[in-house]
């Protein structure tokens, strides 16, 4: 059987993770890396895989089954997603929740016009966590859903720390409050404020002679990012930062606490404990690229999300095999 | 919008649970209860819902959108499933894992011949747990999957206890071993024997003057049911049994412990803590009846499982609504 031909656009943590994940999925093969940079400046990401300028995408339309877009959600994907859907079937990890409806529409139009299929917002949140919210609400229509994130690194909040005057480097961990999780698991269906759900832990390398008290104050009172949370600021050395905080762990919890019709409590809990956030997200992207390819083969076009994908399409095995062994 | 018309076959714990669950899902309405017993002997399960003999199913084919089969897997469903698929679109909770392939084929043939759609093996295991095994293996192809059941009541093992001479009544709980769960969560990917995964707790009411030691020995050494487990037998009074063991709690855990391609550990865990096993299973059946109805409307026929169902079809809301709020 011929392999599913995968191209990747973008070569940051996520793009590198996709090439790594493809090694674990022998029914797929990488065929190209697209970049906006000078292709000559980037080494081949895998044996025999060329690095190609994004401006040459149009020459690859019949050599690629699925393009995995590994750009960022803030500025890259809103432009790249619809553009790429004109050339290829695409998978991306667009994760700005509030802008998903608009992004969906723009990719849907482009993909439909070109006869392609595009799967947006793939990963773990949005992604696997979205699936759990839907399953939870579907099977327990009377109840409450809760999502907790962490313990894990938030890139946005880490960036915000690094913009504070006097800060050389820093990292921020989002941490679910154990007492909030406990109340949800106990079936109490609490109404939780932002402050009651998560705390924020910052590890900061200050410039020599910087006013640490002022830095801590600037961080903990920062609007939108930290002011609604209980935030702790720990000053560490650059050496400690590099030694103890190089990994990008993350994870979280989705819970559905409901009652069946006779008032009986029922609890569903899903959790992820990820050694590397980008590597896991890449693994999810690759599995959904397989599913996308199959749905396209079955004639589907336009935009869709993980919520539209029959789970059995994620596995390379024959459906009868899956039913016999995993059902 | 007209409601999805649901009929139910069988009126044990599961059938009663379906009528209860329908009260939580206002886009569906119960229209008939089919029974093999004398219909006059069963009170109407919901206002205005007639109790009808299964022999009259053929007169209801244009009055029912989906029939939910609530018979047992041992003897009822292997016969009822294919028969009913000749009259209606059906949903069932067939749960004899080893016989799923054969059952799938027989229902698939019957449903295809009649132009109907049938969803088999719906519930939590098989069902939601199957979904988690598939998602886990899909996103972490290199790793191990683990399923633990309990703490919860096993009907089969409770029945086995009650067949032991000198036993008046009894109940059996399956319990996951905390140390096994702990090893899996720690990413140790242990190879676990049957004995290492679960223990079994029995609560037995003995006949007056019965030889309790003999009863305990007969239970703990019973082949297939108990001999491969560490089993504890507790003798209690009939009063205690009724007071403390009337509920039918259950639940369990599905874990996927794997590594992404660079060797980074990644852990996925799903768990259910169910106040009532049959009520929860009924809730799952009803949500999937909605999805089945929509897939039939889209032209699909034959047999399928939860693994074939796009999750978004479980919810009554418009897809754009779901994307905006749950993705």
Coordinates of N, CA and C in Angstrom, one line a residue, chain A residues 44-216:
Chain A
X44 N 17.8 19.6 6.0 CA 16.7 18.7 5.7 C 16.2 18.1 7.0
X45 N 14.9 18.1 7.2 CA 14.3 17.7 8.5 C 14.3 16.1 8.6
X46 N 14.4 15.4 7.5 CA 14.4 14.0 7.5 C 15.1 13.5 6.2
X47 N 15.6 12.3 6.2 CA 16.4 11.8 5.0 C 15.6 12.0 3.7
X48 N 16.2 12.7 2.8 CA 15.6 12.8 1.4 C 14.5 13.9 1.3
X49 N 14.2 14.6 2.4 CA 13.1 15.5 2.4 C 13.6 16.9 2.1
X50 N 13.2 17.5 1.0 CA 13.7 18.8 0.6 C 13.0 20.0 1.4
X51 N 13.8 21.0 1.6 CA 13.2 22.3 2.2 C 12.9 23.2 1.1
X52 N 11.6 23.6 1.0 CA 11.1 24.4 -0.1 C 10.5 25.7 0.3
X53 N 10.6 26.7 -0.5 CA 10.0 28.0 -0.2 C 8.5 27.9 -0.3
X54 N 7.8 28.5 0.7 CA 6.3 28.5 0.6 C 5.8 29.1 -0.7
X55 N 6.6 29.9 -1.4 CA 6.2 30.5 -2.6 C 6.1 29.4 -3.7
X56 N 6.6 28.2 -3.5 CA 6.6 27.2 -4.5 C 5.5 26.1 -4.2
X57 N 4.6 26.4 -3.2 CA 3.6 25.4 -2.9 C 2.8 24.9 -4.1
X58 N 2.6 25.8 -5.0 CA 1.7 25.5 -6.2 C 2.3 24.4 -7.0
X59 N 3.6 24.2 -6.9 CA 4.3 23.1 -7.7 C 4.2 21.8 -7.0
X60 N 3.6 21.7 -5.8 CA 3.6 20.5 -5.1 C 2.2 19.9 -4.9
X61 N 1.3 20.5 -5.6 CA -0.1 20.1 -5.3 C -0.4 18.6 -5.6
X62 N 0.3 18.0 -6.5 CA 0.0 16.6 -6.8 C 1.0 15.7 -6.2
X63 N 1.9 16.2 -5.3 CA 2.9 15.4 -4.7 C 2.7 15.3 -3.2
X64 N 1.6 15.9 -2.7 CA 1.3 15.9 -1.2 C -0.1 15.5 -1.0
X65 N -0.3 14.6 0.0 CA -1.7 14.2 0.3 C -2.2 15.2 1.4
X66 N -1.4 15.5 2.4 CA -1.9 16.3 3.5 C -0.7 17.3 3.9
X67 N -1.1 18.5 4.0 CA -0.1 19.5 4.6 C -0.4 19.8 6.0
X68 N 0.6 19.6 6.9 CA 0.4 20.0 8.3 C 1.0 21.4 8.6
X69 N 0.1 22.3 9.0 CA 0.5 23.7 9.2 C 1.0 23.9 10.6
X70 N 2.2 24.3 10.8 CA 2.8 24.4 12.1 C 3.2 25.8 12.5
X71 N 2.4 26.8 12.0 CA 2.5 28.2 12.3 C 1.8 28.5 13.6
X72 N 2.0 29.7 14.1 CA 1.3 30.2 15.2 C -0.1 30.7 14.9
X73 N -1.0 30.8 16.0 CA -2.4 31.1 15.8 C -2.6 32.7 15.7
X74 N -1.6 33.4 16.3 CA -1.8 34.9 16.4 C -1.8 35.5 15.0
X75 N -0.7 35.3 14.3 CA -0.6 36.0 13.0 C -0.4 35.0 11.8
X76 N 0.2 33.8 12.0 CA 0.5 32.9 10.9 C -0.7 32.3 10.3
X77 N -1.4 31.6 11.1 CA -2.5 30.7 10.6 C -3.7 31.5 10.0
X78 N -4.1 32.6 10.6 CA -5.2 33.3 10.0 C -5.0 33.6 8.5
X79 N -3.7 33.8 8.1 CA -3.4 34.0 6.7 C -3.0 32.7 6.0
X80 N -2.2 31.9 6.6 CA -1.7 30.6 6.0 C -2.8 29.6 5.8
X81 N -3.7 29.5 6.8 CA -4.7 28.4 6.7 C -5.5 28.5 5.5
X82 N -6.2 29.6 5.2 CA -7.0 29.7 4.0 C -6.2 29.6 2.7
X83 N -5.0 30.2 2.7 CA -4.1 30.1 1.5 C -3.7 28.7 1.2
X84 N -3.2 28.0 2.2 CA -2.8 26.6 2.0 C -3.9 25.7 1.6
X85 N -5.1 26.0 2.1 CA -6.3 25.1 1.8 C -6.6 25.2 0.3
X86 N -6.1 26.3 -0.4 CA -6.2 26.4 -1.8 C -5.4 25.4 -2.6
X87 N -4.3 25.0 -1.9 CA -3.3 24.1 -2.6 C -3.4 22.6 -2.1
X88 N -3.7 22.4 -0.8 CA -3.7 21.1 -0.3 C -4.8 20.8 0.7
X89 N -5.0 19.5 1.1 CA -5.7 19.2 2.3 C -4.8 19.6 3.4
X90 N -5.4 20.2 4.5 CA -4.6 20.7 5.5 C -5.0 20.3 6.9
X91 N -4.1 20.2 7.8 CA -4.4 20.1 9.3 C -3.6 21.2 10.0
X92 N -4.3 21.8 11.0 CA -3.6 22.8 11.8 C -4.0 22.8 13.2
X93 N -3.3 23.5 14.0 CA -3.5 23.5 15.5 C -4.0 24.9 16.0
X94 N -4.8 25.6 15.1 CA -5.3 26.9 15.5 C -5.9 26.9 16.9
X95 N -5.4 27.7 17.8 CA -5.9 27.5 19.2 C -6.4 28.7 19.9
X96 N -6.7 29.8 19.1 CA -7.3 30.9 19.8 C -8.9 30.7 19.8
X97 N -9.3 30.2 21.0 CA -10.7 29.7 21.1 C -11.7 30.7 20.6
X98 N -11.5 32.0 20.9 CA -12.6 33.0 20.6 C -12.7 33.2 19.1
X99 N -11.6 33.0 18.4 CA -11.6 33.3 16.9 C -11.9 32.0 16.1
X100 N -12.2 30.9 16.7 CA -12.4 29.7 16.0 C -13.5 29.8 14.9
X101 N -14.7 30.4 15.3 CA -15.8 30.4 14.3 C -15.4 31.2 13.0
X102 N -14.7 32.3 13.2 CA -14.3 33.1 12.0 C -13.2 32.3 11.2
X103 N -12.3 31.7 11.9 CA -11.2 31.0 11.2 C -11.8 29.8 10.5
X104 N -12.8 29.1 11.1 CA -13.4 28.0 10.5 C -14.1 28.4 9.2
X105 N -14.8 29.5 9.2 CA -15.5 30.0 8.0 C -14.5 30.3 6.9
X106 N -13.4 31.0 7.2 CA -12.4 31.4 6.1 C -11.7 30.2 5.5
X107 N -11.4 29.2 6.4 CA -10.8 28.0 5.8 C -11.8 27.1 5.1
X108 N -13.0 27.1 5.6 CA -14.1 26.3 4.9 C -14.3 26.8 3.5
X109 N -14.4 28.1 3.3 CA -14.6 28.7 2.0 C -13.5 28.3 1.0
X110 N -12.3 28.6 1.5 CA -11.1 28.3 0.7 C -11.0 26.8 0.3
X111 N -11.2 25.9 1.3 CA -11.1 24.5 1.0 C -12.2 24.0 0.1
X112 N -13.4 24.5 0.3 CA -14.5 24.1 -0.6 C -14.3 24.6 -2.0
X113 N -13.8 25.8 -2.2 CA -13.6 26.3 -3.5 C -12.5 25.5 -4.3
X114 N -11.6 25.0 -3.5 CA -10.5 24.2 -4.2 C -10.8 22.7 -4.2
X115 N -11.9 22.3 -3.6 CA -12.1 20.8 -3.5 C -11.2 20.1 -2.5
X116 N -10.8 20.8 -1.5 CA -9.9 20.2 -0.5 C -10.6 20.0 0.9
X117 N -10.0 19.3 1.8 CA -10.6 19.1 3.1 C -9.5 19.6 4.1
X118 N -10.0 20.4 5.1 CA -9.1 21.0 6.1 C -9.6 20.7 7.5
X119 N -8.7 20.3 8.3 CA -9.1 20.0 9.7 C -8.4 21.0 10.6
X120 N -9.2 21.8 11.3 CA -8.6 22.9 12.1 C -8.6 22.6 13.5
X121 N -7.8 23.3 14.3 CA -7.8 23.3 15.7 C -7.5 21.9 16.3
X122 N -6.5 21.2 15.8 CA -6.2 19.9 16.2 C -5.1 20.0 17.3
X123 N -5.1 19.2 18.3 CA -4.2 19.2 19.4 C -4.8 18.7 20.6
X124 N -4.5 19.2 21.8 CA -5.2 18.7 23.0 C -6.1 19.7 23.6
X125 N -5.9 21.0 23.4 CA -7.0 22.0 23.8 C -6.8 23.3 23.0
X126 N -7.5 23.5 21.9 CA -8.6 22.6 21.4 C -8.1 21.3 20.9
X127 N -8.9 20.3 20.9 CA -8.6 19.0 20.4 C -9.1 17.9 21.3
X128 N -8.2 17.1 21.9 CA -8.7 16.0 22.8 C -9.6 16.5 23.9
X129 N -9.3 17.7 24.5 CA -10.1 18.2 25.5 C -11.5 18.6 25.0
X130 N -11.5 19.1 23.8 CA -12.8 19.5 23.2 C -13.7 18.2 23.0
X131 N -13.0 17.1 22.6 CA -13.8 15.9 22.5 C -14.4 15.5 23.8
X132 N -13.6 15.6 24.9 CA -14.0 15.2 26.2 C -15.2 16.1 26.7
X133 N -15.1 17.4 26.3 CA -16.3 18.2 26.7 C -17.5 17.8 26.0
X134 N -17.4 17.4 24.7 CA -18.6 17.0 23.9 C -19.1 15.6 24.4
X135 N -18.2 14.7 24.6 CA -18.7 13.4 25.1 C -19.3 13.5 26.5
X136 N -18.7 14.3 27.3 CA -19.2 14.5 28.7 C -20.6 15.1 28.7
X137 N -20.8 16.1 27.9 CA -22.1 16.8 27.8 C -23.1 15.9 27.1
X138 N -22.7 15.2 26.1 CA -23.6 14.3 25.4 C -24.2 13.2 26.3
X139 N -23.3 12.6 27.1 CA -23.8 11.4 27.9 C -24.4 11.9 29.2
X140 N -24.0 13.1 29.7 CA -24.6 13.6 30.9 C -25.1 15.0 30.7
X141 N -26.3 15.1 30.0 CA -26.8 16.4 29.6 C -27.1 17.3 30.8
X142 N -27.4 16.7 32.0 CA -27.6 17.6 33.2 C -26.3 17.5 34.1
X143 N -25.5 18.6 34.1 CA -24.3 18.6 34.9 C -23.5 19.8 34.5
X144 N -22.3 19.8 35.0 CA -21.3 20.9 34.8 C -20.0 20.3 34.2
X145 N -19.4 21.1 33.3 CA -18.1 20.7 32.8 C -17.0 21.6 33.3
X146 N -15.9 21.1 33.6 CA -14.8 21.8 34.1 C -13.5 21.5 33.3
X147 N -12.7 22.5 33.0 CA -11.4 22.3 32.4 C -10.4 23.0 33.2
X148 N -9.4 22.2 33.6 CA -8.2 22.7 34.3 C -7.0 22.5 33.5
X149 N -6.1 23.5 33.5 CA -4.8 23.3 32.7 C -3.6 23.3 33.7
X150 N -2.7 22.4 33.3 CA -1.5 22.4 34.1 C -1.3 21.1 34.9
X151 N -0.3 21.1 35.6 CA 0.8 22.0 35.7 C 1.6 22.0 34.4
X152 N 1.7 23.2 33.9 CA 2.5 23.3 32.6 C 2.8 24.7 32.3
X153 N 3.7 24.8 31.3 CA 4.3 26.1 30.9 C 3.3 26.8 29.9
X154 N 2.9 28.0 30.2 CA 2.2 28.9 29.3 C 3.1 29.8 28.6
X155 N 3.2 29.6 27.3 CA 4.1 30.5 26.5 C 3.7 31.9 26.6
X156 N 2.4 32.2 26.5 CA 1.9 33.6 26.5 C 2.3 34.3 27.8
X157 N 2.2 33.6 28.9 CA 2.5 34.2 30.2 C 4.0 34.3 30.4
X158 N 4.7 33.3 29.9 CA 6.2 33.4 30.0 C 6.7 34.6 29.2
X159 N 6.1 34.8 28.0 CA 6.5 36.0 27.2 C 6.2 37.3 27.9
X160 N 5.1 37.3 28.6 CA 4.7 38.5 29.3 C 5.7 38.8 30.4
X161 N 6.2 37.8 31.1 CA 7.2 38.0 32.2 C 8.4 38.6 31.6
X162 N 8.8 38.1 30.5 CA 10.1 38.5 29.8 C 10.1 40.0 29.4
X163 N 8.9 40.5 29.2 CA 8.7 41.9 28.8 C 8.8 42.9 30.0
X164 N 8.9 42.4 31.2 CA 8.9 43.3 32.4 C 10.4 43.8 32.5
X165 N 10.5 45.2 32.7 CA 11.8 45.8 32.8 C 12.6 45.1 34.0
X166 N 13.9 44.8 33.7 CA 14.7 44.2 34.7 C 14.8 42.7 34.6
X167 N 13.9 42.1 33.7 CA 13.9 40.6 33.6 C 14.7 40.2 32.4
X168 N 15.7 39.3 32.7 CA 16.5 38.7 31.7 C 15.8 37.5 31.0
X169 N 15.2 36.7 31.8 CA 14.6 35.5 31.3 C 13.6 35.0 32.3
X170 N 12.7 34.2 31.9 CA 11.7 33.7 32.8 C 10.7 32.7 32.2
X171 N 10.0 32.0 33.1 CA 9.1 31.0 32.7 C 7.9 30.9 33.6
X172 N 6.7 30.6 33.1 CA 5.5 30.6 34.0 C 4.8 29.3 33.9
X173 N 4.5 28.8 35.1 CA 3.7 27.5 35.1 C 2.3 27.8 35.6
X174 N 1.3 27.3 34.9 CA -0.1 27.3 35.3 C -0.4 26.1 36.1
X175 N -1.0 26.3 37.3 CA -1.2 25.1 38.2 C -2.6 25.1 38.7
X176 N -3.3 23.9 38.5 CA -4.7 23.8 39.0 C -4.6 23.7 40.5
X177 N -5.6 24.3 41.1 CA -5.7 24.3 42.6 C -6.3 22.9 43.0
X178 N -5.5 22.2 43.8 CA -6.0 20.8 44.2 C -7.3 20.9 44.9
X179 N -7.6 21.9 45.7 CA -8.9 22.0 46.4 C -10.0 22.2 45.5
X180 N -9.8 22.8 44.3 CA -10.9 23.0 43.3 C -11.2 21.7 42.6
X181 N -10.1 21.0 42.2 CA -10.2 19.7 41.6 C -11.0 18.7 42.6
X182 N -10.6 18.8 43.8 CA -11.2 17.9 44.8 C -12.7 18.2 45.0
X183 N -13.1 19.4 44.9 CA -14.5 19.8 45.1 C -15.3 19.3 43.9
X184 N -14.7 19.4 42.7 CA -15.4 18.9 41.5 C -15.5 17.4 41.5
X185 N -14.4 16.7 41.9 CA -14.5 15.3 42.0 C -15.5 14.8 43.0
X186 N -15.7 15.6 44.0 CA -16.7 15.2 45.1 C -18.1 15.4 44.6
X187 N -18.3 15.9 43.4 CA -19.7 16.1 42.9 C -20.3 17.3 43.4
X188 N -19.5 18.3 43.9 CA -20.1 19.5 44.5 C -20.6 20.5 43.4
X189 N -20.2 20.3 42.2 CA -20.5 21.3 41.1 C -20.3 22.7 41.6
X190 N -19.1 23.0 42.0 CA -18.9 24.4 42.6 C -18.8 25.4 41.4
X191 N -19.2 26.7 41.7 CA -19.0 27.8 40.8 C -17.6 28.3 41.2
X192 N -16.7 28.2 40.3 CA -15.3 28.6 40.6 C -14.9 29.9 39.9
X193 N -14.3 30.8 40.6 CA -13.8 32.0 40.0 C -12.4 31.7 39.3
X194 N -11.9 32.6 38.5 CA -10.6 32.4 37.9 C -9.6 32.1 39.0
X195 N -9.6 32.9 40.0 CA -8.6 32.8 41.1 C -8.7 31.4 41.8
X196 N -9.9 30.9 41.9 CA -10.1 29.6 42.6 C -9.7 28.4 41.8
X197 N -9.6 28.6 40.5 CA -9.3 27.4 39.6 C -7.8 27.1 39.5
X198 N -7.0 28.2 39.3 CA -5.6 28.0 39.0 C -4.7 29.0 39.8
X199 N -3.5 28.6 40.1 CA -2.5 29.6 40.5 C -1.4 29.7 39.4
X200 N -0.6 30.7 39.6 CA 0.5 30.9 38.6 C 1.8 31.0 39.3
X201 N 2.8 30.2 38.8 CA 4.1 30.2 39.4 C 5.1 30.7 38.4
X202 N 5.9 31.8 38.8 CA 6.9 32.3 37.9 C 8.3 32.1 38.4
X203 N 9.2 31.8 37.5 CA 10.6 31.6 37.8 C 11.3 32.6 36.9
X204 N 12.0 33.6 37.6 CA 12.5 34.8 36.9 C 14.0 34.9 37.1
X205 N 14.7 35.2 36.0 CA 16.1 35.6 36.1 C 16.2 37.1 36.0
X206 N 16.6 37.8 37.1 CA 16.6 39.3 37.0 C 18.0 39.8 36.6
X207 N 18.0 40.9 36.0 CA 19.3 41.6 35.6 C 20.0 41.9 36.9
X208 N 21.3 41.9 36.9 CA 22.1 42.3 38.0 C 21.7 43.6 38.5
X209 N 21.5 43.7 39.8 CA 21.1 45.0 40.4 C 19.7 45.5 40.2
X210 N 18.9 44.7 39.5 CA 17.5 45.1 39.3 C 16.7 45.1 40.6
X211 N 15.7 45.8 40.6 CA 14.8 45.9 41.8 C 13.8 44.8 41.8
X212 N 14.2 43.7 42.6 CA 13.3 42.5 42.6 C 11.9 42.7 43.0
X213 N 11.8 43.6 44.1 CA 10.4 43.8 44.6 C 9.6 44.5 43.5
X214 N 10.2 45.4 42.7 CA 9.5 46.1 41.7 C 9.1 45.1 40.6
X215 N 10.0 44.2 40.3 CA 9.7 43.1 39.2 C 8.5 42.3 39.7
X216 N 8.6 41.8 40.9 CA 7.5 40.9 41.4 C 6.2 41.7 41.4

